[in-house]
Amino acid sequence: MTKPLVLRHFDKDSFLSNYWQKAPCLIKAGLSEIPEFICADELAGLSLEEEVESRIICSPTDNSAEHGKTQDGWKLQHGPFDENTFAKLPERNWTLLVQTIDFWIPETQQLVDLFNFIPRWRFDDLMVSYATQGGGVGPHYDNYDVFLVQGAGERRWQVGAKGKIPEEQKYIDGLKHLKAFKPEIDVIMQPGDILYIPPETAHWGVSVGESLGYSVGFRAPQSRDLFAMIANYLEETESNEFFEDVYRKKTNNSSCLEPELIKWAQDKINNLSKNQEVIKQILSNHLSQPKLESCARPPELPFPKFLKETLLPDQKLTLNPGSYFNWVMSEGRLIFSIDGETFSCPATFKEPIERLFSGESLEVTDIEAVKEKFAFSDLLASLVNKGYLIVTA
Ligand code: SIN
Ligand code: CO
């Protein structure tokens, strides 16, 4: 068993008050050493697979000489690639980026866990980029928070101030580049260095020699998605009611929408917005949707419903490490979601479920201690059989 990764030279409270969502922050030597979770050849191998999301970006020249200024001649290609793609690439000035590495290489979860002081429901995915000398994505900004963890090699990062996005931007074949920005951080990152970049913050990394970088990305709910989720939910659950106009009198304005109709629509929306239970269920479900697909794998032999009778005294239940999960209390009940599936259960399940969600394990004695132990045992059995919980000795 390798030593767990620990963040160094880093104060979580001070980071949250001074930097999170506010300003970029460099954590020099945040990790004393960094395991080689994946090498360039393995990353290239992954990018040949149909299900893996990957990109190659070629830059016009060795941009390391440039200062926050882009030029023409960038090229973006989307995977899956073939061996031929790599054979044709030049020696320098390109980068390969592969998404959801946390799904494909579960050991990389250790890197994600480093940032557990940010709620887990904010986590999106882990991306890995390999770059040759001069390779990089180009000057751009993102709408999400990211921690860049430098793996092997060195990369020069230039980062502007949050919110100061220059208006002049260039779109080149799917790449949206800032023409120029004023870097406030200009650093050559070395293995174990960590750089936090808030949303709407210009940044540009250029590889110095060959290098490999990890990006732990976070997501935030968007209002547009929220409305789409509500529409989805209503389609599945709401009985469809037609507008009725028994009140109707003869009208002289036959094309005017009358106040009764507007009130009917407004009442519908108000009733929904007052229903916290529904809003919580929708949010919980949405925020547990895995980036790619659930990595939970059901056991070969299903466990019987009465798990507490069949679980051996030395066996433990733990949460599947790659699953997306969250919980919330609603009207005296516990609502929780794992990988896009939502459960509603008695409040007495909160304590043990919360323990599972914070990485602890449960044993038979913990199940016995719950008031509705039979119902809890059934719930755990179904979570085990879906692969959301894992039984270990
Ligand atoms: C990279 O790893 O080169 C790109 C990461 C980013 O710009 O967010
Ligand atoms: Co970026």
Short mmCIF file of C-alpha atoms and ligand atoms in Angstrom, two decimals:
data_model
loop_
_atom_site.label_atom_id
_atom_site.label_comp_id
_atom_site.label_asym_id
_atom_site.label_seq_id
_atom_site.Cartn_x
_atom_site.Cartn_y
_atom_site.Cartn_z
CA MET A 1 0.00 0.00 0.00
CA THR A 2 1.46 3.36 -1.05
CA LYS A 3 1.49 6.35 1.31
CA PRO A 4 -1.64 8.51 1.00
CA LEU A 5 -1.09 11.82 -0.78
CA VAL A 6 -1.16 14.83 1.53
CA LEU A 7 -1.33 18.52 0.63
CA ARG A 8 1.60 20.52 2.03
CA HIS A 9 2.21 24.25 2.42
CA PHE A 10 -1.50 24.76 2.27
CA ASP A 11 -4.03 26.18 4.69
CA LYS A 12 -7.57 25.19 3.66
CA ASP A 13 -9.35 27.96 5.59
CA SER A 14 -7.10 30.68 4.26
CA PHE A 15 -7.42 29.27 0.73
CA LEU A 16 -11.23 29.26 0.96
CA SER A 17 -11.43 32.81 2.29
CA ASN A 18 -8.83 34.37 0.01
CA TYR A 19 -8.69 32.38 -3.23
CA TRP A 20 -11.58 29.96 -3.93
CA GLN A 21 -13.66 31.54 -6.73
CA LYS A 22 -11.76 34.80 -6.17
CA ALA A 23 -8.15 34.64 -7.33
CA PRO A 24 -5.61 32.20 -8.78
CA CYS A 25 -3.21 30.64 -6.30
CA LEU A 26 0.07 28.78 -6.68
CA ILE A 27 0.83 26.08 -4.11
CA LYS A 28 4.53 25.52 -4.60
CA ALA A 29 5.52 21.90 -3.83
CA GLY A 30 1.95 21.17 -2.67
CA LEU A 31 2.86 17.49 -3.02
CA SER A 32 6.26 16.26 -1.91
CA GLU A 33 6.18 13.63 -4.65
CA ILE A 34 3.67 12.54 -7.22
CA PRO A 35 3.11 8.93 -8.31
CA GLU A 36 3.26 8.21 -12.03
CA PHE A 37 -0.40 7.28 -12.39
CA ILE A 38 -0.10 7.20 -16.18
CA CYS A 39 2.66 7.73 -18.74
CA ALA A 40 2.50 9.36 -22.18
CA ASP A 41 2.19 6.03 -24.04
CA GLU A 42 -0.68 4.84 -21.82
CA LEU A 43 -2.47 8.15 -22.30
CA ALA A 44 -2.05 7.86 -26.08
CA GLY A 45 -3.34 4.25 -25.81
CA LEU A 46 -6.49 5.47 -24.04
CA SER A 47 -7.10 8.08 -26.74
CA LEU A 48 -7.42 5.28 -29.33
CA GLU A 49 -10.55 3.98 -27.56
CA GLU A 50 -13.99 4.88 -28.89
CA GLU A 51 -15.52 5.65 -25.42
CA VAL A 52 -12.66 7.91 -24.30
CA GLU A 53 -12.99 11.67 -24.82
CA SER A 54 -9.71 13.07 -26.09
CA ARG A 55 -8.25 16.00 -28.07
CA ILE A 56 -4.95 16.85 -29.70
CA ILE A 57 -4.06 20.52 -30.07
CA CYS A 58 -1.15 21.59 -32.25
CA SER A 59 0.26 25.06 -31.70
CA PRO A 60 1.81 27.18 -34.47
CA THR A 61 5.27 27.67 -33.02
CA ASP A 62 7.19 27.10 -29.86
CA ASN A 63 5.01 29.45 -27.83
CA SER A 64 7.21 29.42 -24.77
CA ALA A 65 8.97 32.48 -26.16
CA GLU A 66 5.70 34.41 -26.37
CA HIS A 67 4.18 36.45 -23.55
CA GLY A 68 0.42 36.02 -23.21
CA LYS A 69 -0.09 36.57 -26.94
CA THR A 70 -1.47 34.09 -29.42
CA GLN A 71 -0.82 33.72 -33.15
CA ASP A 72 -2.55 31.98 -36.05
CA GLY A 73 -2.01 28.38 -37.04
CA TRP A 74 -3.59 26.39 -34.19
CA LYS A 75 -5.21 23.03 -34.96
CA LEU A 76 -7.68 21.01 -32.87
CA GLN A 77 -8.48 17.33 -33.50
CA HIS A 78 -10.95 15.17 -31.59
CA GLY A 79 -10.38 11.50 -30.72
CA PRO A 80 -10.65 8.57 -31.00
CA PHE A 81 -7.27 8.61 -32.73
CA ASP A 82 -5.32 5.87 -34.46
CA GLU A 83 -1.63 4.96 -34.36
CA ASN A 84 -1.21 6.86 -37.60
CA THR A 85 -2.28 10.15 -35.99
CA PHE A 86 0.58 9.93 -33.53
CA ALA A 87 3.09 8.79 -36.16
CA LYS A 88 2.34 11.95 -38.16
CA LEU A 89 2.68 14.41 -35.27
CA PRO A 90 5.77 16.66 -35.24
CA GLU A 91 8.37 16.38 -32.53
CA ARG A 92 7.16 19.45 -30.66
CA ASN A 93 4.31 21.95 -30.22
CA TRP A 94 1.41 19.62 -29.53
CA THR A 95 -0.57 18.38 -26.56
CA LEU A 96 -2.88 15.41 -26.00
CA LEU A 97 -5.73 15.89 -23.49
CA VAL A 98 -7.82 13.02 -22.13
CA GLN A 99 -10.95 13.47 -19.96
CA THR A 100 -12.40 11.38 -17.06
CA ILE A 101 -9.10 9.72 -16.16
CA ASP A 102 -10.60 9.16 -12.68
CA PHE A 103 -12.99 6.73 -14.38
CA TRP A 104 -10.42 4.92 -16.53
CA ILE A 105 -7.66 4.77 -13.88
CA PRO A 106 -9.40 4.54 -10.48
CA GLU A 107 -6.11 4.94 -8.52
CA THR A 108 -6.10 8.60 -9.62
CA GLN A 109 -9.02 9.12 -7.19
CA GLN A 110 -6.25 9.87 -4.68
CA LEU A 111 -5.60 13.14 -6.51
CA VAL A 112 -9.29 14.03 -6.42
CA ASP A 113 -9.46 13.21 -2.68
CA LEU A 114 -6.77 15.85 -2.01
CA PHE A 115 -9.43 18.47 -2.60
CA ASN A 116 -12.14 16.91 -0.41
CA PHE A 117 -12.43 20.20 1.51
CA ILE A 118 -14.52 21.30 -1.50
CA PRO A 119 -17.87 19.44 -1.38
CA ARG A 120 -17.79 16.30 -3.45
CA TRP A 121 -20.88 17.28 -5.43
CA ARG A 122 -18.79 20.05 -7.01
CA PHE A 123 -16.32 17.55 -8.54
CA ASP A 124 -16.57 17.09 -12.29
CA ASP A 125 -13.68 15.03 -13.62
CA LEU A 126 -9.93 14.55 -13.76
CA MET A 127 -8.27 15.40 -17.05
CA VAL A 128 -4.69 14.54 -17.97
CA SER A 129 -2.65 16.36 -20.57
CA TYR A 130 0.65 15.26 -22.04
CA ALA A 131 2.56 17.94 -23.95
CA THR A 132 5.74 18.08 -25.99
CA GLN A 133 8.08 21.11 -25.93
CA GLY A 134 6.02 24.23 -26.72
CA GLY A 135 2.71 22.33 -26.60
CA GLY A 136 -0.36 23.75 -24.85
CA VAL A 137 -4.04 24.58 -25.21
CA GLY A 138 -3.43 28.29 -25.87
CA PRO A 139 -4.59 31.38 -23.97
CA HIS A 140 -8.18 30.90 -22.81
CA TYR A 141 -10.51 30.96 -19.84
CA ASP A 142 -12.95 28.37 -18.47
CA ASN A 143 -16.24 28.67 -16.63
CA TYR A 144 -15.22 26.25 -13.92
CA ASP A 145 -12.70 25.96 -11.09
CA VAL A 146 -9.67 23.78 -11.64
CA PHE A 147 -6.63 22.63 -9.68
CA LEU A 148 -3.70 21.95 -12.01
CA VAL A 149 -1.32 19.44 -10.49
CA GLN A 150 2.03 19.20 -12.25
CA GLY A 151 3.04 15.59 -12.89
CA ALA A 152 6.24 14.73 -14.74
CA GLY A 153 8.31 17.49 -16.39
CA GLU A 154 7.85 21.24 -16.35
CA ARG A 155 5.24 23.60 -17.70
CA ARG A 156 5.20 27.38 -17.82
CA TRP A 157 1.87 28.78 -16.64
CA GLN A 158 0.74 32.35 -17.14
CA VAL A 159 -2.44 33.34 -15.33
CA GLY A 160 -4.35 36.64 -15.43
CA ALA A 161 -6.58 38.16 -12.74
CA LYS A 162 -10.07 36.70 -12.15
CA GLY A 163 -12.78 38.42 -14.15
CA LYS A 164 -10.34 40.45 -16.28
CA ILE A 165 -11.06 38.71 -19.55
CA PRO A 166 -9.95 40.77 -22.54
CA GLU A 167 -12.81 41.28 -24.96
CA GLU A 168 -10.77 40.44 -28.01
CA GLN A 169 -11.06 36.73 -28.65
CA LYS A 170 -10.41 34.51 -31.60
CA TYR A 171 -12.28 31.39 -32.62
CA ILE A 172 -10.22 28.88 -34.53
CA ASP A 173 -11.83 25.56 -35.41
CA GLY A 174 -13.42 24.99 -32.03
CA LEU A 175 -10.70 26.71 -30.01
CA LYS A 176 -11.65 29.99 -28.39
CA HIS A 177 -8.47 31.91 -27.70
CA LEU A 178 -7.85 35.22 -26.01
CA LYS A 179 -5.74 37.37 -28.28
CA ALA A 180 -3.67 38.65 -25.37
CA PHE A 181 -3.91 38.95 -21.59
CA LYS A 182 -1.86 40.40 -18.77
CA PRO A 183 -0.33 37.60 -16.69
CA GLU A 184 -0.25 38.16 -12.93
CA ILE A 185 1.31 34.77 -12.31
CA ASP A 186 4.12 33.60 -14.56
CA VAL A 187 5.73 30.45 -13.22
CA ILE A 188 7.46 27.32 -14.37
CA MET A 189 5.65 24.54 -12.54
CA GLN A 190 7.59 21.53 -11.36
CA PRO A 191 6.38 18.06 -10.31
CA GLY A 192 4.15 18.40 -7.23
CA ASP A 193 3.37 22.10 -7.76
CA ILE A 194 -0.34 22.93 -7.75
CA LEU A 195 -2.06 25.91 -9.38
CA TYR A 196 -5.67 26.83 -8.62
CA ILE A 197 -7.47 28.72 -11.40
CA PRO A 198 -10.93 30.16 -10.67
CA PRO A 199 -13.62 30.49 -13.36
CA GLU A 200 -13.31 33.39 -15.82
CA THR A 201 -9.58 33.70 -15.36
CA ALA A 202 -7.25 33.84 -18.38
CA HIS A 203 -4.58 31.14 -18.37
CA TRP A 204 -2.09 29.51 -20.66
CA GLY A 205 0.25 26.60 -20.04
CA VAL A 206 3.19 25.87 -22.33
CA SER A 207 5.30 22.79 -21.91
CA VAL A 208 9.01 23.18 -21.22
CA GLY A 209 10.31 19.94 -22.70
CA GLU A 210 7.92 17.00 -22.33
CA SER A 211 5.44 17.21 -19.47
CA LEU A 212 2.32 15.69 -17.96
CA GLY A 213 -0.32 17.61 -16.03
CA TYR A 214 -3.43 16.64 -14.06
CA SER A 215 -6.50 18.94 -13.96
CA VAL A 216 -8.97 18.33 -11.15
CA GLY A 217 -12.06 20.09 -12.49
CA PHE A 218 -15.18 21.21 -10.61
CA ARG A 219 -18.67 21.86 -11.86
CA ALA A 220 -21.41 24.23 -10.74
CA PRO A 221 -25.13 23.94 -11.46
CA GLN A 222 -26.33 26.31 -14.17
CA SER A 223 -29.76 27.93 -14.18
CA ARG A 224 -30.39 26.70 -17.72
CA ASP A 225 -29.78 23.09 -16.65
CA LEU A 226 -32.00 23.61 -13.64
CA PHE A 227 -34.97 24.52 -15.84
CA ALA A 228 -34.27 21.60 -18.17
CA MET A 229 -34.18 19.25 -15.14
CA ILE A 230 -37.48 20.62 -13.85
CA ALA A 231 -39.06 20.05 -17.27
CA ASN A 232 -37.72 16.48 -17.29
CA TYR A 233 -38.96 15.78 -13.80
CA LEU A 234 -42.45 17.12 -14.55
CA GLU A 235 -42.68 15.09 -17.72
CA GLU A 236 -42.02 11.95 -15.71
CA THR A 237 -44.11 12.73 -12.63
CA GLU A 238 -46.72 15.45 -13.11
CA SER A 239 -50.26 14.60 -14.13
CA ASN A 240 -51.08 16.74 -17.13
CA GLU A 241 -53.81 19.33 -16.50
CA PHE A 242 -55.57 21.26 -19.24
CA PHE A 243 -56.49 24.92 -18.83
CA GLU A 244 -60.27 25.40 -18.26
CA ASP A 245 -62.25 28.55 -19.05
CA VAL A 246 -65.77 27.99 -17.72
CA TYR A 247 -65.77 31.65 -16.68
CA ARG A 248 -65.74 32.82 -20.29
CA LYS A 249 -67.92 35.75 -21.36
CA LYS A 250 -68.27 37.24 -24.80
CA THR A 251 -65.09 39.17 -25.67
CA ASN A 252 -64.41 42.11 -27.94
CA ASN A 253 -60.62 41.46 -27.80
CA SER A 254 -60.44 38.01 -29.28
CA SER A 255 -56.64 38.06 -29.71
CA CYS A 256 -55.79 39.23 -26.16
CA LEU A 257 -54.46 36.73 -23.55
CA GLU A 258 -56.73 37.24 -20.55
CA PRO A 259 -55.55 37.67 -16.91
CA GLU A 260 -57.12 34.30 -15.89
CA LEU A 261 -54.79 32.48 -18.26
CA ILE A 262 -51.73 34.33 -16.97
CA LYS A 263 -52.77 33.59 -13.38
CA TRP A 264 -53.26 29.90 -14.21
CA ALA A 265 -49.68 29.69 -15.54
CA GLN A 266 -48.25 31.71 -12.65
CA ASP A 267 -50.01 29.53 -10.03
CA LYS A 268 -48.56 26.40 -11.60
CA ILE A 269 -45.04 27.83 -11.45
CA ASN A 270 -45.52 29.19 -7.90
CA ASN A 271 -46.78 25.86 -6.60
CA LEU A 272 -43.76 24.12 -8.00
CA SER A 273 -41.30 26.68 -6.69
CA LYS A 274 -42.80 26.35 -3.18
CA ASN A 275 -42.29 22.58 -3.22
CA GLN A 276 -38.84 22.27 -1.60
CA GLU A 277 -39.08 18.49 -1.60
CA VAL A 278 -39.20 18.38 -5.40
CA ILE A 279 -36.43 20.97 -5.76
CA LYS A 280 -34.18 19.00 -3.42
CA GLN A 281 -34.84 15.75 -5.27
CA ILE A 282 -34.12 17.38 -8.63
CA LEU A 283 -30.88 18.99 -7.42
CA SER A 284 -29.70 15.88 -5.61
CA ASN A 285 -30.31 13.74 -8.67
CA HIS A 286 -28.70 16.15 -11.10
CA LEU A 287 -25.60 16.75 -9.01
CA SER A 288 -24.94 13.03 -8.70
CA GLN A 289 -24.98 12.42 -12.47
CA PRO A 290 -21.60 10.92 -13.35
CA LYS A 291 -19.56 12.81 -15.92
CA LEU A 292 -19.36 9.75 -18.18
CA GLU A 293 -21.33 6.83 -16.80
CA SER A 294 -21.58 5.07 -13.47
CA CYS A 295 -18.40 3.14 -12.70
CA ALA A 296 -20.35 0.98 -10.22
CA ARG A 297 -20.21 -2.73 -11.07
CA PRO A 298 -22.75 -5.12 -9.50
CA PRO A 299 -21.25 -8.12 -7.67
CA GLU A 300 -21.11 -11.42 -9.57
CA LEU A 301 -23.49 -13.02 -7.08
CA PRO A 302 -26.24 -10.75 -5.74
CA PHE A 303 -26.49 -10.38 -1.97
CA PRO A 304 -29.80 -11.38 -0.36
CA LYS A 305 -32.12 -8.65 0.95
CA PHE A 306 -31.36 -9.47 4.60
CA LEU A 307 -27.74 -8.37 4.28
CA LYS A 308 -27.25 -8.03 8.01
CA GLU A 309 -27.68 -11.79 8.40
CA THR A 310 -25.25 -12.72 5.63
CA LEU A 311 -22.53 -10.13 6.17
CA LEU A 312 -19.67 -11.79 8.05
CA PRO A 313 -18.36 -10.12 11.23
CA ASP A 314 -15.08 -9.17 9.52
CA GLN A 315 -16.72 -7.85 6.35
CA LYS A 316 -17.16 -4.12 5.76
CA LEU A 317 -19.22 -1.99 3.42
CA THR A 318 -17.63 1.02 1.72
CA LEU A 319 -18.76 3.40 -0.99
CA ASN A 320 -17.62 2.67 -4.54
CA PRO A 321 -14.72 5.17 -4.83
CA GLY A 322 -15.56 6.51 -8.31
CA SER A 323 -19.27 7.13 -7.66
CA TYR A 324 -20.86 10.59 -7.59
CA PHE A 325 -23.02 11.10 -4.49
CA ASN A 326 -24.72 13.62 -2.19
CA TRP A 327 -27.45 13.79 0.44
CA VAL A 328 -29.95 16.32 1.75
CA MET A 329 -32.68 16.27 4.43
CA SER A 330 -36.21 16.97 3.27
CA GLU A 331 -39.28 17.15 5.50
CA GLY A 332 -37.84 14.77 8.04
CA ARG A 333 -36.61 12.29 5.47
CA LEU A 334 -33.17 11.61 4.04
CA ILE A 335 -32.85 12.09 0.28
CA PHE A 336 -29.63 10.80 -1.23
CA SER A 337 -28.41 10.15 -4.74
CA ILE A 338 -25.64 8.01 -6.17
CA ASP A 339 -24.66 8.11 -9.84
CA GLY A 340 -27.94 9.70 -10.89
CA GLU A 341 -30.23 7.43 -8.83
CA THR A 342 -32.21 9.03 -5.99
CA PHE A 343 -33.37 7.35 -2.77
CA SER A 344 -35.72 8.61 -0.06
CA CYS A 345 -35.51 6.99 3.39
CA PRO A 346 -36.11 7.54 7.13
CA ALA A 347 -34.04 10.19 8.91
CA THR A 348 -32.51 7.48 11.12
CA PHE A 349 -30.46 6.35 8.10
CA LYS A 350 -28.74 9.73 7.89
CA GLU A 351 -25.92 9.02 10.34
CA PRO A 352 -24.69 5.74 8.77
CA ILE A 353 -25.21 6.99 5.18
CA GLU A 354 -23.27 10.15 5.98
CA ARG A 355 -20.48 7.99 7.37
CA LEU A 356 -20.35 5.96 4.15
CA PHE A 357 -20.30 9.18 2.10
CA SER A 358 -17.38 10.54 4.09
CA GLY A 359 -15.29 7.48 3.30
CA GLU A 360 -15.88 5.42 6.46
CA SER A 361 -16.96 1.79 6.38
CA LEU A 362 -19.93 0.06 8.04
CA GLU A 363 -19.97 -3.32 9.75
CA VAL A 364 -22.77 -5.64 10.89
CA THR A 365 -22.81 -3.97 14.31
CA ASP A 366 -23.46 -0.59 12.64
CA ILE A 367 -26.46 -2.03 10.81
CA GLU A 368 -27.77 -3.60 14.03
CA ALA A 369 -27.55 -0.19 15.73
CA VAL A 370 -29.99 1.47 13.31
CA LYS A 371 -33.61 1.73 14.56
CA GLU A 372 -35.24 0.36 11.39
CA LYS A 373 -32.47 -2.22 10.97
CA PHE A 374 -34.42 -4.53 8.65
CA ALA A 375 -35.31 -1.74 6.21
CA PHE A 376 -31.75 -0.38 6.44
CA SER A 377 -30.31 -3.84 5.77
CA ASP A 378 -32.56 -4.15 2.67
CA LEU A 379 -31.47 -0.74 1.41
CA LEU A 380 -27.79 -1.61 1.87
CA ALA A 381 -28.31 -4.91 0.04
CA SER A 382 -29.81 -3.11 -2.94
CA LEU A 383 -26.93 -0.57 -2.92
CA VAL A 384 -24.44 -3.47 -2.86
CA ASN A 385 -26.28 -5.20 -5.70
CA LYS A 386 -26.14 -2.04 -7.82
CA GLY A 387 -22.38 -1.79 -7.15
CA TYR A 388 -22.68 1.54 -5.26
CA LEU A 389 -21.35 -0.17 -2.12
CA ILE A 390 -18.48 -2.61 -2.04
CA VAL A 391 -18.08 -5.50 0.41
CA THR A 392 -14.51 -5.89 1.62
CA ALA A 393 -12.98 -8.23 4.18
C1 SIN B 1 -3.65 21.73 -19.84
O1 SIN B 1 -3.52 20.83 -19.01
O2 SIN B 1 -2.74 22.03 -20.62
C2 SIN B 1 -4.92 22.51 -19.95
C3 SIN B 1 -5.62 22.72 -18.68
C4 SIN B 1 -6.50 23.94 -18.72
O3 SIN B 1 -6.19 24.88 -19.42
O4 SIN B 1 -7.52 24.01 -18.02
CO CO B 2 -8.29 25.86 -19.03
#
